[in-house]
Amino acid sequence: MNKTALITGISGMDGSHLADFLLEKGYKVFGMERRSSYVNNINTAHLEGKITILNGDMTDQNSLLRCLKESKPDEVYNLAAQSFVGESWNTPEYTSEVTGLGVLRILEAIREFNPKIKFYQASSSEMFGRMVENPAKETTPFYPRSPYGVSKLYGHWITKNYRESYDMFACSGILFNHESERRGIEFVTRKISDGVARIKLGLSNHITLGNLEAKRDWGYAPDYVEAMWLMLQQDIPDDYVIATGNTYSIREFLDIAFKHIGIDNWEPYIKQDPRFMRPAEVDVLRGDYTKALSNMNWKPKTNFEQLVKKMVDHDLEVLSK
Ligand code: NAP
Ligand code: F7E
């Protein structure tokens, strides 16, 4: 019999890619979104008629319970979060409510409605922050560097605690940065791919950025949603690092993106603004996905260069229209 999944954060990058993936697998998919004063369907327009949208909010306990009652899922993927690290210093309390306490609310709703539901929590490499060990694996101590990272750590531990306290099938995927053509425009990769495409098309002559030295382990989101699903298909619930094992700087991202549109000397096109610097930076992230490879046979399929080029090509196509 076909399974049913409820995805929170359906309008986000991962939510929409996961819906595509689960529909391919024959799932009945419900997506939870919050009320918005404008139509927010850039990532989900293509899903219309294929999935059912429910309204709920991570700050509203009863709305989560109602979404479970309406969807009766076998699996819940909790992808909803205030996910922008930079914003988490502006709204630390709200970030903790949504990204931290929101996880507790949905776990409580599952426990009350049907504790047999399998649960996926979107944990983050931002929990490693200062990187006590490089590359980081599941046993590496955490050292978050932002209100976002601290909130994710709460979500991570409460998921583990509910697994151990109530024998629930609850797993966290500790995902390192992953990007795609559907990435939010404020994140550095999309900001660059969009900016580079604008420069190529003569719509702009610069991109304004913050710290160019930061390094990230960047993967491709469609590869990573497969890992989320695989975690819930295992016999034993567990937590997994999902990463590529490689790390590149913002400069290297810029280098490939600009070269792709025929510009070798990109420095004159970059302006730096302290507004985009963070009070505490995560200088480098790199993950070790050995456990995911051995237990679930998961490995990344898309490399860094392919990722950058896909994003630039997409923005060139969208802006040309
Ligand atoms: P995203 O594009 O920012 O999506 C976040 C989603 O959460 C959006 O659909 C957003 O809805 C929703 N949301 C925010 N506040 C909410 C609230 N109060 N109630 C209900 N929904 C709410 O993030 P993403 O990149 O797809 O990431 C998915 C998840 O993985 C997030 O939890 C993120 O923190 C985590 N993560 C991401 C990465 C990465 O590199 N992408 C790595 C590790 C972990 P609106 O559209 O209405 O804002
Ligand atoms: O920043 C630097 C910035 O905002 C990456 C989220 O999905 O991944 C993401 O968090 C780096 C940082 O992503 C700009 O200082 C320079 O060092 O694209 P980002 P993030 O903070 O790594 C993790 C794993 C998550 O869990 C999060 O949800 O780029 N940077 N100049 C800039 N960053 C931004 N946004 N804008 C700039 O102009």
CSV table of N, CA, C and O and ligand atoms in Angstrom, one decimal, residues 83-85 124-126 148 175-177 183 186-189 191 208-211 214 216 250 276 278 281-282, ligand 2:
chain,number,residue,atom,x,y,z
A,83,SER,N,15.3,29.6,8.8
A,83,SER,CA,16.5,28.9,8.4
A,83,SER,C,17.7,29.8,8.1
A,83,SER,O,18.7,29.3,7.7
A,84,PHE,N,17.4,31.1,8.1
A,84,PHE,CA,18.5,32.0,7.7
A,84,PHE,C,19.4,32.4,8.9
A,84,PHE,O,18.9,33.1,9.8
A,85,VAL,N,20.6,32.0,8.9
A,85,VAL,CA,21.5,32.1,10.0
A,85,VAL,C,21.7,33.6,10.4
A,85,VAL,O,21.5,34.0,11.5
A,124,SER,N,21.3,20.4,11.4
A,124,SER,CA,22.2,21.2,10.6
A,124,SER,C,23.7,21.2,11.0
A,124,SER,O,24.0,21.1,12.2
A,125,SER,N,24.5,21.3,10.0
A,125,SER,CA,26.0,21.4,10.3
A,125,SER,C,26.3,22.6,11.1
A,125,SER,O,27.4,22.7,11.6
A,126,GLU,N,25.4,23.6,11.1
A,126,GLU,CA,25.6,24.8,11.9
A,126,GLU,C,25.7,24.4,13.4
A,126,GLU,O,26.3,25.2,14.2
A,148,TYR,N,20.6,30.6,15.5
A,148,TYR,CA,20.0,29.5,14.7
A,148,TYR,C,20.7,28.1,15.1
A,148,TYR,O,20.0,27.1,15.3
A,175,LEU,N,22.5,17.7,8.1
A,175,LEU,CA,22.9,18.0,6.7
A,175,LEU,C,23.8,19.2,6.6
A,175,LEU,O,23.5,20.3,7.3
A,176,PHE,N,24.8,19.1,5.9
A,176,PHE,CA,25.7,20.2,5.6
A,176,PHE,C,25.0,21.0,4.4
A,176,PHE,O,24.1,20.6,3.9
A,177,ASN,N,25.6,22.2,4.2
A,177,ASN,CA,25.0,23.1,3.2
A,177,ASN,C,24.6,22.4,1.9
A,177,ASN,O,25.5,21.7,1.4
A,183,ARG,N,16.9,27.6,-4.2
A,183,ARG,CA,17.5,28.2,-3.0
A,183,ARG,C,16.9,29.6,-2.8
A,183,ARG,O,16.8,30.4,-3.8
A,186,GLU,N,18.4,35.1,-0.5
A,186,GLU,CA,19.3,35.8,0.5
A,186,GLU,C,20.5,34.9,0.8
A,186,GLU,O,21.5,35.4,1.4
A,187,PHE,N,20.5,33.6,0.5
A,187,PHE,CA,21.6,32.8,0.8
A,187,PHE,C,22.8,33.0,-0.3
A,187,PHE,O,22.5,33.3,-1.4
A,188,VAL,N,24.0,32.8,0.2
A,188,VAL,CA,25.1,33.4,-0.6
A,188,VAL,C,25.2,32.7,-2.0
A,188,VAL,O,25.5,33.4,-3.0
A,189,THR,N,24.9,31.4,-2.1
A,189,THR,CA,25.1,30.8,-3.4
A,189,THR,C,24.1,31.3,-4.4
A,189,THR,O,24.5,31.7,-5.6
A,191,LYS,N,22.5,34.2,-4.2
A,191,LYS,CA,22.8,35.6,-4.4
A,191,LYS,C,23.8,35.7,-5.5
A,191,LYS,O,23.8,36.6,-6.3
A,208,THR,N,27.0,42.6,-4.0
A,208,THR,CA,27.4,43.1,-2.7
A,208,THR,C,27.4,41.9,-1.7
A,208,THR,O,26.3,41.3,-1.5
A,209,LEU,N,28.6,41.6,-1.2
A,209,LEU,CA,28.7,40.4,-0.3
A,209,LEU,C,29.3,40.8,1.0
A,209,LEU,O,29.8,41.9,1.2
A,210,GLY,N,29.4,39.8,1.9
A,210,GLY,CA,30.1,40.0,3.2
A,210,GLY,C,31.5,39.3,3.1
A,210,GLY,O,32.3,39.6,2.3
A,211,ASN,N,31.7,38.3,4.0
A,211,ASN,CA,33.0,37.6,4.2
A,211,ASN,C,33.2,36.6,3.1
A,211,ASN,O,32.5,35.6,2.9
A,214,ALA,N,34.9,32.5,4.1
A,214,ALA,CA,34.2,31.4,4.7
A,214,ALA,C,34.2,30.2,3.7
A,214,ALA,O,34.1,30.4,2.5
A,216,ARG,N,32.5,26.3,2.9
A,216,ARG,CA,31.4,25.4,3.2
A,216,ARG,C,31.5,24.1,2.4
A,216,ARG,O,32.1,24.1,1.3
A,250,ILE,N,33.9,31.0,-0.5
A,250,ILE,CA,33.0,31.8,-1.3
A,250,ILE,C,33.7,32.3,-2.6
A,250,ILE,O,33.2,32.3,-3.7
A,276,PHE,N,26.7,42.5,5.7
A,276,PHE,CA,26.5,41.1,5.4
A,276,PHE,C,27.6,40.2,6.2
A,276,PHE,O,27.7,39.0,6.0
A,278,ARG,N,28.8,38.6,9.9
A,278,ARG,CA,28.1,38.1,11.0
A,278,ARG,C,28.8,38.4,12.3
A,278,ARG,O,30.0,38.4,12.4
A,281,GLU,N,31.2,34.2,13.1
A,281,GLU,CA,31.2,33.5,11.8
A,281,GLU,C,31.6,32.0,12.0
A,281,GLU,O,32.3,31.6,13.0
A,282,VAL,N,31.0,31.2,11.2
A,282,VAL,CA,31.5,29.8,11.1
A,282,VAL,C,32.5,29.8,9.9
A,282,VAL,O,32.1,30.0,8.8
B,2,F7E,O1,26.1,31.8,4.2
B,2,F7E,C1,29.0,34.0,3.9
B,2,F7E,C2,28.3,33.9,5.3
B,2,F7E,O2,23.7,32.4,4.4
B,2,F7E,C3,27.2,31.0,3.9
B,2,F7E,C4,21.4,27.6,5.8
B,2,F7E,O3,20.8,26.7,4.9
B,2,F7E,O4,23.5,26.3,5.6
B,2,F7E,C5,22.9,27.6,5.5
B,2,F7E,O5,23.5,28.5,6.4
B,2,F7E,C6,28.5,31.8,4.1
B,2,F7E,C7,28.6,32.4,5.5
B,2,F7E,O6,24.4,29.9,4.5
B,2,F7E,C8,27.3,36.8,2.2
B,2,F7E,O7,29.0,34.7,6.2
B,2,F7E,C9,29.3,36.1,2.6
B,2,F7E,O8,29.9,32.2,6.0
B,2,F7E,O9,24.5,31.1,2.4
B,2,F7E,P1,24.6,31.3,3.8
B,2,F7E,P2,24.8,29.4,6.0
B,2,F7E,O10,24.9,30.5,7.0
B,2,F7E,O11,26.0,28.5,5.8
B,2,F7E,C10,23.3,25.8,7.0
B,2,F7E,C11,23.9,24.4,7.0
B,2,F7E,C12,21.9,25.8,7.5
B,2,F7E,O12,21.5,25.0,8.2
B,2,F7E,C13,21.2,27.1,7.2
B,2,F7E,O13,19.8,26.9,7.3
B,2,F7E,O14,28.5,32.9,3.2
B,2,F7E,N1,28.5,35.2,3.1
B,2,F7E,N2,28.6,37.1,2.0
B,2,F7E,C14,27.3,35.6,2.9
B,2,F7E,N3,26.1,35.0,3.3
B,2,F7E,C15,24.9,35.6,2.9
B,2,F7E,N4,23.8,35.0,3.2
B,2,F7E,N5,24.9,36.7,2.2
B,2,F7E,C16,26.1,37.4,1.8
B,2,F7E,O15,26.1,38.4,1.2
